[in-house]
Structure formats: structure tokens, C-alpha cells
């Protein structure tokens, strides 16, 4: 027994010395040592040799990063806050807006933040800005008391990152006399996303995401999915589950839902122009209804039978209109359900995780340490620091300590795209001086 104890003690000492050795190399001025996805490699200022080694570790599954766009600036903030385009229901009072000039047509990203979700929302936006070249328009719907905090934080981001995006901050707004019902449906303010086609009248297409989402690939890659829509499709989501026998909707739902397992609305790509023009079939009338005409009667019919609030209403709509939905694979909305009982997202196994969705609060507790490791790494990372030595390498060390969980056992899927993208971006930074 004593012999086993001595062996265990030696192993612990060896592990501590190994970690100290890695951090000692990271702090040196010469070549640094990285352990990424289980592969050790050296990193020089140019990163050229490392990218070659990483390419052998990670298959080339990502779209090219637009480094030219990443480097372009767009001048200083000009003008004063303006009122966003109005549409039913009109937001009031006027939102705060900051604009920057752009030549390319921007991508649009929307999020709804209430209660204590401000830091989580900013971390999500930070993951987008970190990886994406832009230009982007952020549409942030938030409670009044959160507006100034968003402005202060977003305006404090370094110039090369701040120049990639415009943003508009809107108050929470629901139609008519049912505002309280809509606001309290499921989580606070979550049903605001149902009204985005009506509020953002001048926006053609939009990617909506929940606050508890992190981008592990550039926004450009998700935006490119719009080109895959056929003539009838007007929205895209991932399945709620991969296995009908253990999926929530197929076992417990008391209302219609899409397909065999339902869809998850935490990542939702929308062609708003098509949504506003469409007539949706339903089980309340014999004629199709516009989006704005459909929501309230649908809510009144099913409000006693829905558990997941606005997501259930979306499932009901697309149950009756399946031809309008494009279903993208689970690695665009990878949640703990995809790994908590064993890995069941085949797309992630093949290509890695593209968007990480930390629902059920896993970014903030110890239940899924691999999810929290990614969140904490991005949240704490200063945008101007080295992407490899200050973000990727410490993250890999942290993830290597999560393999006692099922999600931790597949943590290499989290960095399969994230790692090479960070390396490419840092190489560009180094070349720019």
C-alpha cells in the first residue's frame, strides 16, 4: 500500500512540475510551447511552422477568415444617438445608437438581455468580434437599466475590434395590452425575439442568438447559411435533440412541434423579409396569417400547454409550415445535451463545434466544467493580448482538466475550429506588427 502511495505522490509532483514548465515557457521571450488538442508544438513570432502542425491535428473544415476585412478600420464614432426604424410595435423611448461607416453590406446579429444577463451577453458579443472580420450590426434589446453598461463596455473595446461593428440598443417592447404576459413567458424578456420581424422593419436578414451562446467560428460562416435557403425557406434552426426516444418534445410536449424532436430556437437564422411577407398555415383559421397576426391568438390557444414559452410557439408554427424551415446540424447549436450522456452530435464529431450554447446555466456553475472553461477564457481575455499564449494555450490546459466528465472527454471538438482560427488571426497580427 505504501508503494502505491509513493507512486501516486511522484505522479502528482511530476504533473505539477510539467504545468510549471509550460507556464515558464509561455512567459519566456523566445519560442513558446503550446499544447493544443493534445499536440505539443513550438510557436515562433511568425507562427508559420505551428500552423502547419496544427493543420495536421485539425482537419481543414473552416471557411477562410477574411483577414483583410479584419484589419480594416472605419474611423471614429460620429453623430448622436438616433431612433431606430419604427415598426409595430414601436420601441419607446428611442434607443441608443452608435454608428460607424462601412462599405460592405453588414451582417446582423440580435440578442435579448434582461436581468443579470449583461455580462453573458457581452461575452457572447466578444466571441463574435474576436473571430469575425465584419462588418456587423448588433441589435441589443435590453432593459433600460442595462443600456449604459452596454454602451460603456462596447465603446471601451480596442479600435481594431470596435471598428468591425455598429450597434443599436433597444428597450424591451411588446405589443398592446399583453406586454406583461409576453414579458413573463418562460424566461424574462425571452419572447422579445418573436417580434424581431416586426421591430426591425429595415433589416432583411438576421441571426438571433440567446445570451448564453459563444461563437467558435466567425459570424461569416453562420451568415453563409442564408445562401442555402430554398425558395420557400425563411428561417433556420437546429434540432432540439438527436435521438427521438430520449428527446423532450417527443416524450412530453402537449402541443404540436416540428419534426421528430422539435427545434431549438437559441440560434435562429431568419430572412425577415420573407417572414414579413409569408402567410403561415395554422390550426386556428382556414386561411394563412401574417407573422404579426399569428402570435397572439397562438399564444392564447396554447399558453396552458407550453413549457418552453416562445420556443414552443415557434415549434407550433413550423409544425404547420415545415417547408418554411431549413434545419442546420447540431454543431451550429451544440448544447450539454449533445455530450452530457455521451457524444451524440455526429456533425460535431466530424467537423467540430461551431457555436457553443451553454443553456441551463452551465457557463456559471461546476456541472459542465468544459463549457465553463470556454466561457471564462473568453470573458477574461483582454482583446489586445496575444490570442495564442494568452487565450488558446491556457484554455487548452484548463480543458485538459475536465476529462472526468463526458463533455470534457470531447473538449477537442470545442477547439477544433476555434484553435486554428485564433492562430491565423494572431499570425495576421504579428505580420502587421
Coordinates of C-alpha atoms in Angstrom, one line a residue, residues 9 13 87 120 154 170 196 240 266 273 313 359 373 385 410 418 420:
X9 CA 2.8 11.2 -4.9
X13 CA 4.8 16.0 -8.3
X87 CA -42.5 49.2 -36.9
X120 CA -23.1 36.9 -20.5
X154 CA -18.7 48.3 -26.2
X170 CA -33.4 49.0 -27.9
X196 CA -38.0 40.9 -34.3
X240 CA -33.8 20.2 -30.1
X266 CA -31.4 29.5 -29.2
X273 CA -38.3 40.0 -45.4
X313 CA -44.7 28.7 -30.2
X359 CA -28.1 26.6 -21.6
X373 CA -13.7 26.8 -19.2
X385 CA -3.4 40.5 -25.9
X410 CA -14.8 15.6 -26.2
X418 CA -11.6 27.8 -32.5
X420 CA -6.8 27.3 -35.8

